[in-house]
Amino acid sequence: MNVLKFGGSSVANATTIESVIDIVKQQSEKQSLYVVVSAMGGVTDLLLQAGEEASNNNENYKNTLVEIEKRHLEAVKSLIPVISQSAIISKVKAQLNTLESLCEGVYLLSELSPKTAAVIASFGEILSSYIIVEAAKVKGLDIILKDSRELIVKTINSKVTIDYKETNDNIKEFADHNTHKVSLFPGFVARTKDGEPTTLGRGGSDFTAAILAAATNADELQIWTDVSGMYTANPKLVKQAKPVHHISYQEAMELSHFGAKVIYPPTIHPVLEKDIPILIKNTFKPKDQGTLVTRKVNDRKRPVTGISHIDSISIISLEGSGMVGIPGFSKRLFETLFLENINVILITQASSEHSICLAIEATDARKAKEVLDTTFEFEISKHKLDPVKIEDDVAIIALVGDNMYHHQGLSGKMFSTLGKNNVNIRAIAQGASEKNISVVIEKKDIKKALNTLHERFFEVKTKQLNLFITGVGNVGSKLIEQLEQQKSYLKDKLRLKIRVVAISNSRKMIFDEHGIGLDSWGQKLEKGEKADAREFFAKAKEMNLRNSIFVDNTANPDIAKIYKHYLAESMAVVTCNKIACADEYTNYEELQNLSRKFNASFLYETNVGAGLPIIDTLNNLIASGDNIHKIQAVLSGSLNFVFNNYKEGVTFHDIVKQAQQQGYTEPDPKIDLSGIDVARKILILARESGKVMELENIENEAFLPKESLETTSVDAFLQSVEQNEKHFKEILDSANKKGCRLKYVAQYEEGEAKVGLQFIPFDHPFYNLEGSDNIVLFYTDRYPKQPLIVKGAGAGAEVTASGIFADIIRIGKK
């Protein structure tokens, strides 16, 4: 014989009830069945709501009762033929009238006792079980309804204390006289030794089924629910979670204790003693394999079986010297909580005995503080103990697995994985059996923590990065294009899954934590909300996704000011915007310190040389112990393009305009031609070399006329350049007469830096630098005469995007 239990979601309405009856009918053809059913999904909450409203003299309880009646009568009318409905509806209404009378009494007395609350809550199972039995008879099943309150007896009015002797005797007597193929029982309900109705607590229908299975030595206990078994994590929060097909009783108890809502924790105890397997199945996908729970599981290689959590938790803490070395202190503490029926979920105590921390249900926190402050009133008055402290809005995350004790370093992997994503651990507990590692974290971090740990312990070393991209002009649009083009390669070769979860331009911004389709982002962005850099950050913080990276493809100083907020939330920053790293040194240093403090990468390779590995090369030289003596460089692809193409027969204005149109310059080309852009780049290299330097310390030998430098708009600047063609022609002629080429050179030497236009002779490494290429010469201890040279394309949207892409990949591989 098998015992089958169907939860609230499985019997939520007429359609799901028909699925349940089909499953029962199919199995009853092979063997006898005991079937336990819960209340229709959500009805227990409505019943408790009605009782609470009545106790508060809120007449809305009548509307709540109408909703309860409506749901049950709709089920009857859908499941039962019209000719048979009258008697069944009459019986359902009789039960509902009794319920209404109870609530009316509560309303008049303005009081809801625990006993009355239990009676009110039990109506859900009583009604659903009756309707399901009658519907099953219509389908031709040989079925009987047995009230569980006649069988299951509680010793005291608590959640799970059962008088197993009397209960088992009752069940045996029923079984001996029962001749029906299927016996159906309402779950959740029971009676006391005195015959008073009571309940088994929330989730008690599982317990009912386990009690029946153990008492009858059933072949199997089946728990039918709305998911295909127990998962590696909550599939509603972790999309990559997958069913675990076989787990042990111990693992199931640990996972269910820490919030896996598939089964109710006490369920396992009665069947564990009898070695009765538990099979968890999906009512809506009955062909899915589900999860089998037995005493032992063989041939499992993975150390962690699942990750679970409890989210409605508070921490209560006691601290003080009055605890140290005092025998019986813990006894007084736990006895006080026991007497108030307050369950302790997690315990951690300092080895100095100076403090103890307990995790309990959030609803019990205030009562726990009150009774503990009373118990330790003397010690608190003498300042030997501090008053009890409460910390709300926390949650417990637990790694569970029978094989965890065989593997070293799991705790370290767990803590480091959470730490890298700015998930602060408030308390830690690990059992001596090493089958569970539990940590207390902030409630807001649950989803991020679960996904981060699942990725670390269950996924095929594929790391998911979540990008928040601002700036989708030339560079940004190319970056998105490259991300879409390379997504298969990244996943297959680098085990990286990159999702763009937010995009912003100067007008609009959009967000989607599941990922924005990169084939249609433009149309979606046009329909987005109004862009705001600080709101963009606030939304990114609120989304609280693991492995978050903020990508700045702009030259906007306001956006650069917000980098520190991202870093302080452990969100990496990748940028081609030079303003932040060329800002005041104290701000540059603050960003570096925040990056180290919060373990958040701050990468800006494209600040100097677009996609060229200039900063990376410099950092590697310094990290390996080399010393920088001099840096000479052509660092402006736009200026190199301009002076390489400025010749007889072409105006300087036309070349500048061409460079702007091809994306070699900033949107405002004056930034490039004034030398400020190059000055920022050499400043960044000087700072990366270890020099404390400000932008104003760099000598800038401007070649633009004063009136061009003083223009206030792009159009005015281009007009000024056109009007000063004679000035530029004279510079070009001077260079040609000397057999030199014009190059805008940056130099850092002996702690000094300067930028300016130079005449480069034919034998210099810069002479043959073509197009928009950049070149950097590093003179160091190891390269004193023949410098280390980095050379290549140093401008253009595509190469700049590729440099940003490379920084993103570098973070992913970290």
Coordinates of N, CA, C and O in Angstrom, one line a residue, residues 661-776:
Q661 N 33.7 62.4 -37.8 CA 32.7 61.6 -38.4 C 33.0 60.1 -38.3 O 32.1 59.3 -38.2
Q662 N 34.2 59.8 -38.4 CA 34.6 58.4 -38.3 C 34.8 57.8 -36.9 O 35.2 56.7 -36.7
G663 N 34.5 58.7 -35.9 CA 34.5 58.3 -34.5 C 35.9 58.2 -33.9 O 36.0 57.6 -32.8
Y664 N 36.9 58.9 -34.5 CA 38.2 58.9 -33.9 C 38.3 59.9 -32.8 O 39.2 59.7 -31.9
T665 N 37.5 61.0 -32.8 CA 37.6 62.0 -31.8 C 36.5 61.8 -30.8 O 35.5 61.1 -31.0
E666 N 36.6 62.5 -29.7 CA 35.4 62.7 -28.8 C 34.3 63.4 -29.6 O 34.6 64.1 -30.6
P667 N 33.1 63.4 -29.1 CA 32.0 64.1 -29.8 C 32.4 65.6 -29.9 O 32.0 66.2 -30.9
D668 N 33.1 66.1 -29.0 CA 33.7 67.5 -29.1 C 35.1 67.3 -29.4 O 36.0 67.1 -28.5
P669 N 35.5 67.6 -30.7 CA 36.9 67.3 -31.1 C 37.9 68.3 -30.4 O 39.1 68.0 -30.4
K670 N 37.4 69.4 -29.8 CA 38.4 70.3 -29.1 C 39.0 69.6 -27.9 O 40.2 69.9 -27.6
I671 N 38.3 68.6 -27.3 CA 38.9 67.9 -26.2 C 40.2 67.2 -26.7 O 41.2 67.1 -25.9
D672 N 40.2 66.6 -27.9 CA 41.4 66.0 -28.4 C 42.4 67.0 -28.9 O 43.6 66.9 -28.5
L673 N 42.0 68.0 -29.6 CA 43.0 68.9 -30.3 C 43.6 69.9 -29.3 O 44.7 70.4 -29.5
S674 N 42.9 70.1 -28.1 CA 43.4 71.0 -27.1 C 44.6 70.4 -26.3 O 45.3 71.0 -25.6
G675 N 44.7 69.0 -26.5 CA 45.7 68.3 -25.7 C 45.3 67.8 -24.4 O 46.0 67.1 -23.7
I676 N 44.0 68.2 -23.9 CA 43.6 67.8 -22.6 C 43.4 66.3 -22.5 O 43.6 65.7 -21.5
D677 N 42.9 65.8 -23.6 CA 42.7 64.3 -23.6 C 44.0 63.6 -23.4 O 44.1 62.6 -22.7
V678 N 45.1 64.0 -24.2 CA 46.4 63.4 -24.1 C 47.0 63.6 -22.7 O 47.6 62.7 -22.1
A679 N 46.8 64.8 -22.2 CA 47.3 65.1 -20.8 C 46.7 64.2 -19.8 O 47.4 63.7 -18.9
R680 N 45.4 63.9 -19.9 CA 44.7 63.0 -19.0 C 45.4 61.6 -19.1 O 45.6 60.9 -18.1
K681 N 45.7 61.2 -20.3 CA 46.2 59.9 -20.5 C 47.6 59.7 -19.9 O 47.9 58.7 -19.2
I682 N 48.5 60.7 -20.1 CA 49.8 60.6 -19.5 C 49.8 60.8 -18.0 O 50.6 60.2 -17.3
L683 N 48.8 61.5 -17.5 CA 48.5 61.7 -16.1 C 48.2 60.3 -15.5 O 48.7 59.9 -14.4
I684 N 47.3 59.6 -16.2 CA 46.9 58.2 -15.7 C 48.1 57.3 -15.7 O 48.3 56.6 -14.7
L685 N 48.9 57.3 -16.7 CA 50.1 56.5 -16.7 C 51.1 56.9 -15.6 O 51.7 56.0 -15.0
A686 N 51.2 58.2 -15.4 CA 52.1 58.6 -14.3 C 51.6 58.1 -12.9 O 52.4 57.6 -12.1
R687 N 50.3 58.2 -12.7 CA 49.7 57.7 -11.5 C 49.9 56.2 -11.3 O 50.1 55.7 -10.3
E688 N 49.7 55.5 -12.4 CA 49.8 54.0 -12.4 C 51.3 53.7 -12.1 O 51.5 52.6 -11.6
S689 N 52.2 54.6 -12.5 CA 53.6 54.3 -12.2 C 54.0 54.6 -10.7 O 55.1 54.4 -10.3
G690 N 53.0 55.2 -10.0 CA 53.2 55.5 -8.6 C 53.4 56.9 -8.2 O 53.7 57.3 -7.1
K691 N 53.3 57.8 -9.2 CA 53.5 59.2 -9.0 C 52.2 59.9 -8.6 O 51.2 59.7 -9.2
V692 N 52.3 60.7 -7.5 CA 51.2 61.6 -7.1 C 51.3 62.8 -7.9 O 52.2 63.6 -7.8
M693 N 50.3 63.0 -8.8 CA 50.4 64.1 -9.8 C 48.9 64.6 -10.1 O 48.0 63.8 -10.1
E694 N 48.8 65.9 -10.3 CA 47.6 66.5 -10.7 C 47.6 66.9 -12.2 O 48.7 67.1 -12.7
L695 N 46.5 67.1 -12.8 CA 46.4 67.5 -14.2 C 47.1 68.8 -14.4 O 47.8 69.0 -15.5
E696 N 47.0 69.7 -13.5 CA 47.6 71.0 -13.7 C 49.1 71.0 -13.6 O 49.8 72.0 -14.0
N697 N 49.7 69.9 -13.1 CA 51.1 69.7 -13.1 C 51.7 69.4 -14.4 O 52.9 69.4 -14.6
I698 N 50.9 69.1 -15.4 CA 51.3 68.6 -16.7 C 51.5 69.9 -17.6 O 50.5 70.6 -17.8
E699 N 52.6 70.0 -18.2 CA 52.9 71.1 -19.1 C 52.2 70.8 -20.4 O 52.4 69.8 -21.1
N700 N 51.3 71.7 -20.9 CA 50.5 71.5 -22.1 C 50.9 72.6 -23.1 O 50.5 73.7 -22.9
E701 N 51.6 72.2 -24.2 CA 52.1 73.1 -25.2 C 51.0 73.1 -26.3 O 51.1 72.3 -27.2
A702 N 50.1 74.0 -26.2 CA 48.9 74.0 -27.1 C 49.4 74.5 -28.5 O 50.2 75.4 -28.6
F703 N 48.8 73.9 -29.6 CA 49.1 74.3 -30.9 C 47.9 75.0 -31.5 O 48.0 75.6 -32.6
L704 N 46.8 75.0 -30.8 CA 45.6 75.6 -31.3 C 45.7 77.1 -31.0 O 46.2 77.6 -30.0
P705 N 45.1 78.0 -31.9 CA 45.0 79.4 -31.6 C 44.2 79.6 -30.4 O 43.3 78.9 -30.0
K706 N 44.5 80.7 -29.7 CA 43.8 81.1 -28.5 C 42.3 81.2 -28.7 O 41.4 80.7 -27.9
E707 N 41.8 81.7 -29.8 CA 40.4 81.9 -30.0 C 39.7 80.6 -30.2 O 38.5 80.4 -29.9
S708 N 40.4 79.6 -30.8 CA 39.8 78.3 -30.9 C 39.7 77.6 -29.6 O 38.6 76.9 -29.3
L709 N 40.6 77.8 -28.7 CA 40.6 77.2 -27.4 C 39.4 77.8 -26.6 O 38.9 77.1 -25.7
E710 N 39.1 79.0 -26.9 CA 38.1 79.7 -26.1 C 36.6 79.5 -26.6 O 35.7 80.1 -26.0
T711 N 36.4 78.8 -27.6 CA 35.1 78.6 -28.1 C 34.3 77.7 -27.1 O 34.8 77.0 -26.3
T712 N 32.9 77.9 -27.2 CA 32.1 77.2 -26.2 C 31.1 76.2 -26.8 O 30.3 75.7 -26.1
S713 N 31.3 75.9 -28.1 CA 30.4 74.9 -28.7 C 31.2 74.2 -29.8 O 32.2 74.7 -30.3
V714 N 30.7 73.0 -30.2 CA 31.4 72.3 -31.3 C 31.4 73.0 -32.6 O 32.4 73.1 -33.3
D715 N 30.2 73.6 -32.9 CA 30.1 74.3 -34.2 C 31.1 75.5 -34.2 O 31.7 75.8 -35.2
A716 N 31.1 76.2 -33.1 CA 32.0 77.4 -33.0 C 33.4 77.0 -33.1 O 34.3 77.7 -33.8
F717 N 33.8 75.9 -32.5 CA 35.2 75.4 -32.6 C 35.6 75.1 -34.0 O 36.6 75.5 -34.5
L718 N 34.7 74.3 -34.7 CA 35.0 73.9 -36.1 C 35.1 75.1 -37.0 O 35.9 75.2 -37.9
Q719 N 34.2 76.1 -36.8 CA 34.3 77.4 -37.5 C 35.6 78.1 -37.3 O 36.2 78.6 -38.2
S720 N 36.1 78.1 -36.1 CA 37.3 78.8 -35.7 C 38.5 78.1 -36.4 O 39.4 78.7 -36.9
V721 N 38.5 76.7 -36.4 CA 39.5 76.0 -37.0 C 39.6 76.3 -38.5 O 40.6 76.5 -39.1
E722 N 38.4 76.4 -39.2 CA 38.3 76.7 -40.6 C 38.9 78.1 -40.9 O 39.6 78.3 -41.8
Q723 N 38.6 79.1 -40.0 CA 39.1 80.4 -40.1 C 40.6 80.6 -39.9 O 41.2 81.6 -40.4
N724 N 41.2 79.6 -39.2 CA 42.6 79.7 -38.9 C 43.5 78.7 -39.7 O 44.5 78.3 -39.2
E725 N 43.0 78.5 -40.9 CA 43.8 77.5 -41.7 C 45.2 78.0 -42.0 O 46.1 77.2 -42.0
K726 N 45.4 79.3 -42.1 CA 46.8 79.8 -42.3 C 47.7 79.4 -41.2 O 48.9 79.0 -41.4
H727 N 47.2 79.4 -39.9 CA 48.0 79.0 -38.8 C 48.5 77.6 -38.8 O 49.6 77.3 -38.6
F728 N 47.6 76.7 -39.2 CA 47.9 75.3 -39.3 C 48.8 75.0 -40.5 O 49.7 74.1 -40.4
K729 N 48.6 75.7 -41.6 CA 49.4 75.5 -42.7 C 50.9 75.9 -42.5 O 51.8 75.2 -42.9
E730 N 51.1 76.9 -41.7 CA 52.5 77.3 -41.3 C 53.1 76.2 -40.5 O 54.3 76.0 -40.7
I731 N 52.4 75.6 -39.6 CA 53.0 74.5 -38.8 C 53.4 73.3 -39.7 O 54.5 72.8 -39.6
L732 N 52.5 73.0 -40.6 CA 52.8 71.9 -41.6 C 54.0 72.2 -42.4 O 54.9 71.3 -42.6
D733 N 54.1 73.4 -43.0 CA 55.2 73.8 -43.8 C 56.5 73.7 -43.1 O 57.5 73.3 -43.6
S734 N 56.5 74.1 -41.8 CA 57.8 74.1 -41.0 C 58.2 72.7 -40.9 O 59.4 72.4 -41.0
A735 N 57.3 71.7 -40.6 CA 57.7 70.3 -40.4 C 58.2 69.8 -41.7 O 59.2 69.0 -41.8
N736 N 57.6 70.1 -42.9 CA 58.0 69.6 -44.2 C 59.4 70.0 -44.5 O 60.2 69.3 -45.1
K737 N 59.7 71.3 -44.2 CA 61.0 71.8 -44.5 C 62.1 71.1 -43.8 O 63.2 71.0 -44.2
K738 N 61.8 70.6 -42.6 CA 62.8 69.9 -41.8 C 62.8 68.4 -42.0 O 63.5 67.7 -41.3
G739 N 62.0 68.0 -42.9 CA 61.9 66.5 -43.2 C 61.3 65.8 -42.1 O 61.6 64.6 -41.9
C740 N 60.5 66.4 -41.3 CA 59.9 65.8 -40.1 C 58.4 65.6 -40.3 O 57.7 66.2 -41.2
R741 N 57.8 64.8 -39.4 CA 56.4 64.6 -39.4 C 55.8 65.2 -38.1 O 56.5 65.2 -37.1
L742 N 54.6 65.6 -38.1 CA 54.0 66.2 -37.0 C 53.3 65.1 -36.1 O 52.5 64.3 -36.6
K743 N 53.7 65.0 -34.8 CA 53.1 64.1 -33.9 C 52.9 64.8 -32.6 O 53.7 65.6 -32.1
Y744 N 51.7 64.5 -32.0 CA 51.4 65.0 -30.7 C 51.9 64.0 -29.6 O 51.3 63.0 -29.5
V745 N 52.9 64.5 -28.9 CA 53.7 63.5 -28.0 C 53.4 63.8 -26.6 O 53.4 65.0 -26.2
A746 N 53.3 62.8 -25.8 CA 53.2 62.9 -24.3 C 54.4 62.2 -23.8 O 54.9 61.2 -24.2
Q747 N 55.0 62.9 -22.7 CA 56.2 62.3 -22.1 C 56.1 62.5 -20.6 O 55.7 63.5 -20.0
Y748 N 56.6 61.4 -19.9 CA 56.7 61.4 -18.4 C 58.1 61.0 -18.1 O 58.6 59.9 -18.5
E749 N 58.9 61.8 -17.4 CA 60.3 61.5 -17.1 C 60.7 62.2 -15.8 O 60.4 63.4 -15.6
E750 N 61.3 61.5 -14.9 CA 61.8 62.1 -13.7 C 60.7 62.9 -12.9 O 61.0 64.0 -12.4
G751 N 59.6 62.3 -12.9 CA 58.5 62.9 -12.1 C 57.8 64.0 -12.8 O 56.9 64.7 -12.2
E752 N 58.2 64.4 -14.0 CA 57.6 65.5 -14.7 C 56.9 65.0 -16.0 O 57.3 64.0 -16.6
A753 N 55.8 65.7 -16.4 CA 55.0 65.2 -17.5 C 54.7 66.4 -18.4 O 54.5 67.5 -17.9
K754 N 54.7 66.2 -19.7 CA 54.3 67.3 -20.6 C 53.7 66.7 -21.9 O 53.9 65.5 -22.2
V755 N 52.9 67.5 -22.6 CA 52.3 67.1 -23.9 C 52.4 68.2 -24.8 O 52.4 69.4 -24.4
G756 N 52.6 67.9 -26.1 CA 52.7 69.0 -27.1 C 53.0 68.4 -28.5 O 53.4 67.3 -28.6
L757 N 52.8 69.3 -29.5 CA 53.1 68.9 -30.9 C 54.6 69.0 -31.1 O 55.2 69.9 -30.8
Q758 N 55.1 67.9 -31.7 CA 56.6 67.8 -32.0 C 56.9 67.5 -33.4 O 56.1 66.8 -34.1
F759 N 58.0 68.0 -33.9 CA 58.5 67.6 -35.2 C 59.4 66.3 -35.0 O 60.4 66.3 -34.3
I760 N 58.9 65.2 -35.6 CA 59.5 63.9 -35.4 C 60.4 63.6 -36.6 O 59.9 63.5 -37.8
P761 N 61.7 63.4 -36.4 CA 62.6 63.1 -37.6 C 62.4 61.6 -38.0 O 61.8 60.8 -37.3
F762 N 62.9 61.3 -39.2 CA 62.6 60.0 -39.9 C 63.2 58.8 -39.1 O 62.7 57.7 -39.3
D763 N 64.2 59.0 -38.3 CA 64.8 57.9 -37.6 C 64.2 57.6 -36.2 O 64.7 56.8 -35.4
H764 N 63.1 58.3 -35.9 CA 62.5 58.1 -34.6 C 61.4 57.0 -34.7 O 60.7 56.9 -35.8
P765 N 61.2 56.3 -33.7 CA 60.1 55.2 -33.7 C 58.7 55.8 -34.0 O 57.8 55.0 -34.5
F766 N 58.5 57.1 -33.8 CA 57.2 57.6 -34.0 C 57.0 58.0 -35.5 O 55.8 58.3 -35.8
Y767 N 58.0 58.1 -36.2 CA 58.0 58.7 -37.6 C 57.0 58.0 -38.5 O 56.2 58.6 -39.2
N768 N 57.0 56.7 -38.5 CA 56.2 55.9 -39.4 C 54.9 55.4 -38.8 O 54.3 54.5 -39.3
L769 N 54.5 56.0 -37.7 CA 53.2 55.7 -37.1 C 52.1 56.2 -38.0 O 51.9 57.3 -38.2
E770 N 51.3 55.2 -38.5 CA 50.3 55.5 -39.5 C 48.9 55.6 -38.9 O 48.6 55.2 -37.8
G771 N 48.0 56.1 -39.8 CA 46.6 56.2 -39.4 C 46.3 56.8 -38.1 O 46.8 57.9 -37.7
S772 N 45.5 56.0 -37.3 CA 45.1 56.5 -36.0 C 45.8 55.7 -34.9 O 45.4 55.6 -33.7
D773 N 47.0 55.1 -35.3 CA 47.7 54.2 -34.3 C 48.3 55.0 -33.2 O 48.5 56.2 -33.3
N774 N 48.4 54.3 -32.0 CA 49.1 54.8 -30.9 C 50.4 54.0 -30.7 O 50.5 52.9 -31.2
I775 N 51.3 54.6 -30.0 CA 52.5 53.9 -29.6 C 53.0 54.4 -28.3 O 52.9 55.6 -27.9
V776 N 53.5 53.5 -27.5 CA 54.1 53.9 -26.1 C 55.4 53.2 -26.0 O 55.6 52.0 -26.3

